[in-house]
Structure formats: C-alpha cells, structure tokens
Tab-separated table of C-alpha atoms and ligand atoms in Angstrom:
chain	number	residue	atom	x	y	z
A	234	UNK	CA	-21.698	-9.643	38.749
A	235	UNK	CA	-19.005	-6.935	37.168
A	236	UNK	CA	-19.324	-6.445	33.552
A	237	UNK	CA	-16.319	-8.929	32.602
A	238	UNK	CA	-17.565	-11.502	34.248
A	239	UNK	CA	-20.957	-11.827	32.472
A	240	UNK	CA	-19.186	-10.699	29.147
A	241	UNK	CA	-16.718	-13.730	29.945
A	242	UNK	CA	-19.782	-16.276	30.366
A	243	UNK	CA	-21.181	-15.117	27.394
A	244	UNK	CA	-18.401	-15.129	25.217
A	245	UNK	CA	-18.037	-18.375	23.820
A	246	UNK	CA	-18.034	-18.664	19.992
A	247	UNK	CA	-20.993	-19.570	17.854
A	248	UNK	CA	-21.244	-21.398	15.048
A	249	UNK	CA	-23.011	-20.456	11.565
A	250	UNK	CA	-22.546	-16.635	12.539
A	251	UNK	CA	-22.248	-14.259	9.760
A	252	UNK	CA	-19.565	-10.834	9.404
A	253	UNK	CA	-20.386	-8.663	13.416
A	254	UNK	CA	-20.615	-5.271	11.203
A	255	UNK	CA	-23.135	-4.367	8.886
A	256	UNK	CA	-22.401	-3.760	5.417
A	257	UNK	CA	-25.561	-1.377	5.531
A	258	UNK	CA	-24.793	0.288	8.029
A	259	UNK	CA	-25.125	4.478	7.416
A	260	UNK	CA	-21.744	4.913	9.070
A	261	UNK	CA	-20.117	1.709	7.702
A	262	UNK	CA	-17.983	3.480	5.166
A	263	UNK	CA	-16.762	6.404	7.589
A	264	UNK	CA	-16.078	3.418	9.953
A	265	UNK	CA	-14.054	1.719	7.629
A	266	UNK	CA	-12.400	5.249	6.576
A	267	UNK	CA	-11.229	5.899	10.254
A	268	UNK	CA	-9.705	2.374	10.490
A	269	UNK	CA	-7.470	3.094	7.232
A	270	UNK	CA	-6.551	6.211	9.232
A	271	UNK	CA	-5.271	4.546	11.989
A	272	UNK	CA	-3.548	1.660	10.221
A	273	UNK	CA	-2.435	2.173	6.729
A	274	UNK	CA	0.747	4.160	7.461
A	275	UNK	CA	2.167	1.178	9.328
A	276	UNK	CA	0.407	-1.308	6.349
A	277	UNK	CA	2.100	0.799	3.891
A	278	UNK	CA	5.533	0.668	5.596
A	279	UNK	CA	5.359	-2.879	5.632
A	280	UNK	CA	4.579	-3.546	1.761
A	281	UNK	CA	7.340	-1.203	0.743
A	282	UNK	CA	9.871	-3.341	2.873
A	283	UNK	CA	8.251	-6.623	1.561
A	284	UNK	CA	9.992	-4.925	-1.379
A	285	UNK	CA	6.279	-4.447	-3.661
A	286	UNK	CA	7.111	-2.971	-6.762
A	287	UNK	CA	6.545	-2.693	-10.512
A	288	UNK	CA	4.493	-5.495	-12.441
A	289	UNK	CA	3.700	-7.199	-8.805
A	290	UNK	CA	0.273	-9.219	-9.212
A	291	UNK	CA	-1.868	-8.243	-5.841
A	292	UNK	CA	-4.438	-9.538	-4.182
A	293	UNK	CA	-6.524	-7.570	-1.553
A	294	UNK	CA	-9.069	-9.618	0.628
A	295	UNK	CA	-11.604	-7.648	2.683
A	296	UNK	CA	-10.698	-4.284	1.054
A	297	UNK	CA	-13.251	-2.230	2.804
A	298	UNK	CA	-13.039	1.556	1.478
A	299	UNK	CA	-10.102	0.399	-0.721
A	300	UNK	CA	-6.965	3.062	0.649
A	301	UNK	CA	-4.760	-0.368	0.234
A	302	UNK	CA	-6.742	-1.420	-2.965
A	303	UNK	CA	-5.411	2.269	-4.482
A	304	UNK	CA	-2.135	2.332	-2.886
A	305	UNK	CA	-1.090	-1.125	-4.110
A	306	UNK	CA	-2.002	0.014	-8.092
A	307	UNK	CA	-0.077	3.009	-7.853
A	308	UNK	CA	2.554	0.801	-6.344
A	309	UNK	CA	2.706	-1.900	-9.003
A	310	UNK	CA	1.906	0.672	-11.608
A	311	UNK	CA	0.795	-0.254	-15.669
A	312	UNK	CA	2.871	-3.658	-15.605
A	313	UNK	CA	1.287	-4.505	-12.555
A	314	UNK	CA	-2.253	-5.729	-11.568
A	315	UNK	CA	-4.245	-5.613	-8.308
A	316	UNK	CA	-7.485	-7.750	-7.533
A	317	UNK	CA	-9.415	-5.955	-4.691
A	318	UNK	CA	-12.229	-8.661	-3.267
A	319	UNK	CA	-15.050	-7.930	-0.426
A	320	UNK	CA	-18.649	-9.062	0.368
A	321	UNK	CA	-19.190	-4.882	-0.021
A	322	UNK	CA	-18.037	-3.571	-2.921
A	323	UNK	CA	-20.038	-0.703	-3.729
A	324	UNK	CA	-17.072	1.431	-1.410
A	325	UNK	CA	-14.989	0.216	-4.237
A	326	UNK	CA	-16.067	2.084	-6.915
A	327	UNK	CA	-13.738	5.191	-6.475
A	328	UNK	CA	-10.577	3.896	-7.328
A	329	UNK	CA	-11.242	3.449	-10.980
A	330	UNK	CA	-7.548	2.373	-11.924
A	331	UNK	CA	-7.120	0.276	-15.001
A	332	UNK	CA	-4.876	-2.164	-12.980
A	333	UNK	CA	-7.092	-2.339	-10.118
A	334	UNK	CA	-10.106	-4.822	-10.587
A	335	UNK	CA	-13.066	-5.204	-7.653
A	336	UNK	CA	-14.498	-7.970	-7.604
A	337	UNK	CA	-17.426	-9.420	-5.254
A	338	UNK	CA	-16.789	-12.407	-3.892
A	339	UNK	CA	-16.955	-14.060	-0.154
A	340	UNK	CA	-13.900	-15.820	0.735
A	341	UNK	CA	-15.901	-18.550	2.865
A	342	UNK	CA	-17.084	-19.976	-0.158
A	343	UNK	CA	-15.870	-18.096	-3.055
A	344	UNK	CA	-12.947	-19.782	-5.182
A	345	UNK	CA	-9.772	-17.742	-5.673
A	346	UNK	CA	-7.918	-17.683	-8.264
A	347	UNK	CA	-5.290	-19.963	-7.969
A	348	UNK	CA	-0.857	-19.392	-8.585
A	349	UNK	CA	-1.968	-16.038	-9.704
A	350	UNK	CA	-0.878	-13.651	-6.697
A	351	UNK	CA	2.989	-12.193	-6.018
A	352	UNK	CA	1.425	-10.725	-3.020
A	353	UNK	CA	-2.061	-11.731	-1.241
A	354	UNK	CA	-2.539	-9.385	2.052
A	355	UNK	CA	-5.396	-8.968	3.882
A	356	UNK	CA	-6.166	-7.319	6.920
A	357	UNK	CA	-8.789	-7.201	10.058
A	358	UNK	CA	-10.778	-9.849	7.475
A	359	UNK	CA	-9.093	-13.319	9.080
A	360	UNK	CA	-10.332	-13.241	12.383
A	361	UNK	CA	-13.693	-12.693	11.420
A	362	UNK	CA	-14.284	-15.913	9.854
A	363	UNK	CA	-15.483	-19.243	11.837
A	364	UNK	CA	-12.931	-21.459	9.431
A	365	UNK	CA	-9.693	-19.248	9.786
A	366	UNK	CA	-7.094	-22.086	8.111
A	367	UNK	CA	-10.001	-22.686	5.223
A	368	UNK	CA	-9.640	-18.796	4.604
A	369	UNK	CA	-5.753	-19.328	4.902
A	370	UNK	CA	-5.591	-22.396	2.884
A	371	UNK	CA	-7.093	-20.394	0.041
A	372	UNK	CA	-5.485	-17.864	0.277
A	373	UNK	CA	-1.813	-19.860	0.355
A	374	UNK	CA	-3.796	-21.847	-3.050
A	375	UNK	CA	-3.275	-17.553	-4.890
A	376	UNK	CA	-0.400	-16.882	-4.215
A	377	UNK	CA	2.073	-17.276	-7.005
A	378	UNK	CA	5.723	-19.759	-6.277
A	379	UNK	CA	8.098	-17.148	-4.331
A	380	UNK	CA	4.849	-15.170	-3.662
A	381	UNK	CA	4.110	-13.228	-0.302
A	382	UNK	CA	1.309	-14.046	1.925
A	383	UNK	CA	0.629	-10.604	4.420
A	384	UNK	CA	-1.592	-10.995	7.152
A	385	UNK	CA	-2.726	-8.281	9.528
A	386	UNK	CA	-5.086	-8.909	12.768
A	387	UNK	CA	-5.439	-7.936	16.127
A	388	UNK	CA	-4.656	-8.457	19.593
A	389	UNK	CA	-7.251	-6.682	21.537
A	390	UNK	CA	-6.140	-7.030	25.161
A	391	UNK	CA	-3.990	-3.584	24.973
A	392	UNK	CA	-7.203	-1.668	23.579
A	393	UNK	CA	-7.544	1.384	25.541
A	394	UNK	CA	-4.476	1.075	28.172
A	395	UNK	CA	-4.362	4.356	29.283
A	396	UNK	CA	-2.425	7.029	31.892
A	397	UNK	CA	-6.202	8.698	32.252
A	398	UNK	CA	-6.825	5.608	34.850
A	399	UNK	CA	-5.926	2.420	35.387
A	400	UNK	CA	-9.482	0.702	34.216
A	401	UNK	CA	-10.208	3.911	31.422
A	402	UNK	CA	-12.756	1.976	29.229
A	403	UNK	CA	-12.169	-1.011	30.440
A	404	UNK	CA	-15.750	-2.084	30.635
A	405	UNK	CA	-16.067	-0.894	27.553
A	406	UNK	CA	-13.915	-3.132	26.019
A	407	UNK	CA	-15.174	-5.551	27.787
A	408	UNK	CA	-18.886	-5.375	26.767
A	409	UNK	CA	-18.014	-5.044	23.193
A	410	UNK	CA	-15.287	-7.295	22.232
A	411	UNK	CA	-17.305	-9.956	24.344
A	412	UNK	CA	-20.374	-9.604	22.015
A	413	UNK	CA	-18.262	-9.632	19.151
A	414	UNK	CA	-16.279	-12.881	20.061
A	415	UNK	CA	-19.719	-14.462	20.192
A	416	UNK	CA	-20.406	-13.136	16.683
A	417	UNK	CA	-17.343	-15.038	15.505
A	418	UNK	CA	-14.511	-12.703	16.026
A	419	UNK	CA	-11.530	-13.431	17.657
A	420	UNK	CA	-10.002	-11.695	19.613
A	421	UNK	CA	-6.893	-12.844	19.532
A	422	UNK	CA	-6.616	-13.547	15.947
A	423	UNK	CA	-3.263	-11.748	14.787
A	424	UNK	CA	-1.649	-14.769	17.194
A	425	UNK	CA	-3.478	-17.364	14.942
A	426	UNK	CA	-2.636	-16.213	11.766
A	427	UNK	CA	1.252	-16.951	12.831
A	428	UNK	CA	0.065	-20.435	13.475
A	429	UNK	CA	-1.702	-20.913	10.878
A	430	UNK	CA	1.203	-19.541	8.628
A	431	UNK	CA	3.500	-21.799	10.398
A	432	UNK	CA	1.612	-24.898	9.805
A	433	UNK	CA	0.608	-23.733	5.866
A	434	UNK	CA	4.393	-24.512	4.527
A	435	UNK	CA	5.221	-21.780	4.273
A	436	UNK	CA	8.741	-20.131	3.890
A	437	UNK	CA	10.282	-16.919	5.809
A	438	UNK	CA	7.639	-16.708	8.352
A	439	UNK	CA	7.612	-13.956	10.951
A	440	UNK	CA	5.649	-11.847	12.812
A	441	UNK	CA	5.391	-8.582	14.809
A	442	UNK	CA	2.868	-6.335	16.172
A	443	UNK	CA	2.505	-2.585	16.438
A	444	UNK	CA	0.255	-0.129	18.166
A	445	UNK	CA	-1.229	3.241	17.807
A	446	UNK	CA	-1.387	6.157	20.678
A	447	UNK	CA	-4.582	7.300	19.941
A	448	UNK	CA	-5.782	11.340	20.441
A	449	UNK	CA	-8.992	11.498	22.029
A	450	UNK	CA	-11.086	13.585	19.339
A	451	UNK	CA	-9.122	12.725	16.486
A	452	UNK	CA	-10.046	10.452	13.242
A	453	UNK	CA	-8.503	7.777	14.810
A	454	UNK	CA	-10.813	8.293	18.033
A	455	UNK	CA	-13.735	8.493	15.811
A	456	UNK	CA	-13.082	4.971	14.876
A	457	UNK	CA	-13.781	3.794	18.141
A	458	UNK	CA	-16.295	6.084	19.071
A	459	UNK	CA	-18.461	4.446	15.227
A	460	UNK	CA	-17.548	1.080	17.084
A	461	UNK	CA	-19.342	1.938	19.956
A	462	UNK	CA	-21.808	3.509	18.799
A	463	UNK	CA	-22.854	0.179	16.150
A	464	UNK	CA	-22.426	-1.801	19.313
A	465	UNK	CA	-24.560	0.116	21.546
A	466	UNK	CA	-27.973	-0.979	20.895
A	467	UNK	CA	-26.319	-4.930	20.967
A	468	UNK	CA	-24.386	-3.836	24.517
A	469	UNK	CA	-27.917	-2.229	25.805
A	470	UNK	CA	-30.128	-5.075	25.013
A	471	UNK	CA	-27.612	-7.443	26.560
A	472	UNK	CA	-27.549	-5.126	29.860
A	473	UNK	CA	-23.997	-4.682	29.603
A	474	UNK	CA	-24.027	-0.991	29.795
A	475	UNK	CA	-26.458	1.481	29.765
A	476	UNK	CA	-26.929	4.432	27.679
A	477	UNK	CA	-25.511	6.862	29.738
A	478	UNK	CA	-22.183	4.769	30.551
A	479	UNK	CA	-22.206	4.683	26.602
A	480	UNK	CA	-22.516	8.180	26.300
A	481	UNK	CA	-19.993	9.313	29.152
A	482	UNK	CA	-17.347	7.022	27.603
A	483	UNK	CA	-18.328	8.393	23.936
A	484	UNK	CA	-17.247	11.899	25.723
A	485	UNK	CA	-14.100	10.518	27.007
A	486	UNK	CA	-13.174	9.258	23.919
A	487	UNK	CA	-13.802	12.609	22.261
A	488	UNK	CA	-11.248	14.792	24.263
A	489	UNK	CA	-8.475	15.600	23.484
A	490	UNK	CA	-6.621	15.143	26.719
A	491	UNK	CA	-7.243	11.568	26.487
A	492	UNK	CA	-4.828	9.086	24.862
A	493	UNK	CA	-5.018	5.415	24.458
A	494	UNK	CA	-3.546	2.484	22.847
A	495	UNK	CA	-4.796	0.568	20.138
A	496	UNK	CA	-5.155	-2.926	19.966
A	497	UNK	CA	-1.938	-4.548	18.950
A	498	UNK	CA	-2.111	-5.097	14.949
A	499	UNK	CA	-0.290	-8.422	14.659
A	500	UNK	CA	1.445	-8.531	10.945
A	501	UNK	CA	2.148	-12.082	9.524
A	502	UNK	CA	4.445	-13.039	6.838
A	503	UNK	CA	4.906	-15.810	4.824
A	504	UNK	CA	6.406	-16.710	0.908
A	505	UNK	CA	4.919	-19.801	-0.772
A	506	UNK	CA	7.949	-22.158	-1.739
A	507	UNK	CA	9.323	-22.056	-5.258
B	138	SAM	C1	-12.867	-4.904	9.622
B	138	SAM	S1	-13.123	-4.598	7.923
B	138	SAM	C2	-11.455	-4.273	7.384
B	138	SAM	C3	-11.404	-3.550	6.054
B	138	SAM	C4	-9.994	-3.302	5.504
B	138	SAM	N1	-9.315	-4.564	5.270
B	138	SAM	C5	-9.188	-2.443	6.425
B	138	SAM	O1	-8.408	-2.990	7.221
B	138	SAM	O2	-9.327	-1.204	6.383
B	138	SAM	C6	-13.406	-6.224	7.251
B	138	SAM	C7	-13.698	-6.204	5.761
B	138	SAM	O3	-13.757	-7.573	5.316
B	138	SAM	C8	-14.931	-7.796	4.574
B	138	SAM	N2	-15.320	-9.193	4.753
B	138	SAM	C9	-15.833	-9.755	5.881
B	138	SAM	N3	-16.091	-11.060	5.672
B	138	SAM	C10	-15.719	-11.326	4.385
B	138	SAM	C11	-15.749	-12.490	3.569
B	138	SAM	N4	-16.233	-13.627	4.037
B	138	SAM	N5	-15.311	-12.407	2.292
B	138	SAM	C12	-14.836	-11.228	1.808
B	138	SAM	N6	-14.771	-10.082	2.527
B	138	SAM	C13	-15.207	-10.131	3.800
B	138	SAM	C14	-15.941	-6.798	5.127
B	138	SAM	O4	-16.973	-6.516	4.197
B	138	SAM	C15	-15.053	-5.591	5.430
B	138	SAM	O5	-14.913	-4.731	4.316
C-alpha cells in the first residue's frame, strides 16, 4: 500500500480532539515565528486595504507569537484598542503596548465579548477547531455593526508543488497532513470559512487565496522543516515514513536550490450589517 493510500484510510476526523501542536513544545515559538515570516506581509497588505486605521477596535484570535497582535496597535494607534486572545499566551508578553491587551481565553468555550470589535481576524486558528461555524458564530457575535470579519486558512493540496520533481515531498505531505486531519484539522478549511461567511449574514463577502515560493534553507523553509520535525515521531509510530525518508526530505528542504509552493492561504471577508 503507497503512503497516500493508508494516510487516506486513516484520515477521517475524530471527535473530542484537542489543538495537533503543542503549546509546550521547545520549538513552538520559533515555529510560530517562521509562519509569521511566511505570511504576514500578505496579512498585512490585506488589513491596510480593509482600510484599518486610527481608533479601530481589534480583535486577534489565535495570535501565536503576536507579529499581527503588534502590527494592528501600531496601526490603530492611542485612539485605538487591540484584544490579542490564545490558549498560549505566555509568547504574548513582548508586545507590551498600552492599546494591546492579551488575554487567555479558548474560543471553543470561552465567551467573547460581544458588538465590541471594528475588525475580528484570525488566522490558521479556524480550521483547527471540530465546531468551525460555533467558532464563526462567535466571532460574527464581536464584531461591532459595519465591523469586518477577516479570516485566513489554508488549502493544503498545492503544498510543496515543485519543478525539483513531479512528486518532491509528496509523501511527505501526505503522511503529515493525514495525521493532522485526524487530529481535527482540515485541510481544506480556507474553502469553509467562505461558506461559513456566506451563510453567517454577512455583508461584502469575498474571498481569494495567495501562495508563497518558498527558498529551500530560508526562514520560511524552516517552518516546514519545525513541522516535520513535531510530526516525525507521530509519522514514525504510524509507519508512514521512516527516519531516514524524514531526514533526506529535512535535507531537501534545507537547500537552497529547492523551491516550493506553499499551501494556498485562503483570505475571507465579511462586514456585519449595520
Ligand atoms: C497555527 S497557529 C497560528 C498562529 C497565528 N495566528 C499565525 O498565523 O501566525 C494557531 C494558534 O491558535 C491558537 N489556538 C488553537 N486553538 C485555539 C482555541 N481553541 N482558542 C484560542 N486559540 C487557539 C494556538 O495556540 C496557536 O497560537
């Protein structure tokens, strides 16, 4: 049996799973560092044409290592105030903005606060969670009248399409995106959160995706190289790959004469009626 196949027959969602990373983890926060680097110039891009400004109210669910957190209260500035929320949020404590409160808080069962938000955005967080609309629900419940709802999530077909070969880390993919769908995640979530927008009442919905062409060896690389290297003890005991596979493709992925595309980054829009 190839590795796809058995990933395939294994991949069907379970319930009453819990977040695929850990928190704990010794490389969490350079993890989480190495996915800002690959995705917050495009993030950024987007707020500034969603027109964020002075005395905006944000809210930032799932703010990891907090670049967006940061960004978003120099953005809205002293009139302005940004609530940054995460399960984690010990990564948090460098921003140290007066307009920038952290806050713990798990959005499966955590209250929001409610009409409060001109902006609530939240990326990679959505398609994590076993009860996506509950998650979108409450986050539509924050968001001010006229207020912007900004989701970001993935497609993760695309992930590692390649000129090296036609199947470059294909099994790869594979192996680890299969374990992770049965710890929750979905894969194709970025295509949900359009639905989910759709169906929320929302106004001015759209959507579009974007991609990164990723260096082998660069910051961005390292990002996948931390994601294989978290998955490779649950790939091993799983037989999906072995450690050497694991370590070739961590060698690919670390030269430069490689290049790769990202998943597809799906960006959702939405403004709560006034
Ligand atoms: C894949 S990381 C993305 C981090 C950040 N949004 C980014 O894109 O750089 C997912 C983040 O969501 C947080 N998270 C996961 N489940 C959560 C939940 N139920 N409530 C709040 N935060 C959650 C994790 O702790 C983690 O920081």
């Amino acid at each position: 049996m190839t590795v796809a196949e058995n990933v395939t027959e294994a991949a069907a969602p379970q319930s009453g799973v819990d977040y695929v990373f850990d928190p704990t983890w010794d490389q969490e926060t350079e993890r989480l560092r190495t996915n800002e680097a690959l995705w917050d110039a495009g993030t950024i891009e987007r707020l500034e044409r969603l027109g964020v400004g002075e005395g905006w109210s944000a809210l930032e669910i799932g703010a990891g290592s907090g670049s967006v957190a940061h960004w978003l209260g120099e953005r809205v500035g002293a009139t302005g105030r940004v609530m940054a929320v995460d399960l984690e949020t010990e990564r948090l404590g460098w921003i140290e903005r007066p307009n920038v409160e952290v806050a713990r808080l798990d959005l499966r069962t955590d209250e929001l606060p409610a009409e409060s938000f001109d902006l609530v955005h939240s990326r990679m967080v959505v398609q994590h969670l076993e009860d996506r609309p509950a998650a979108v629900a409450s986050m539509v419940k924050a968001l001010r009248p006229g207020g912007w709802l900004f989701l970001e999530d993935t497609d993760s077909l695309p992930l590692f399409r390649s000129a090296v070969s036609e199947d470059f880390l294909q099994d790869v993919r594979a192996a680890g995106y299969g374990l992770m769908r049965r710890s929750g995640h979905e894969p194709r979530g970025g295509h949900f959160d359009l639905q989910m927008a759709l169906e929320s009442g929302l106004e001015d919905v759209t959507a579009e995706g974007r991609t990164v062409m990723v260096r082998g060896g660069s910051d961005q690389a390292r990002h996948y190289m931390l994601w294989l290297e978290f998955m490779r003890p649950r790939i091993t005991a799983e037989g999906l790959l072995d450690d050497a596979r694991i370590d070739e493709a961590l060698r690919e992925m670390a030269d430069p004469a490689h290049r790769w595309l990202s998943q597809v980054l799906i960006s959702t829009f939405g403004r709560k009626p006034r």
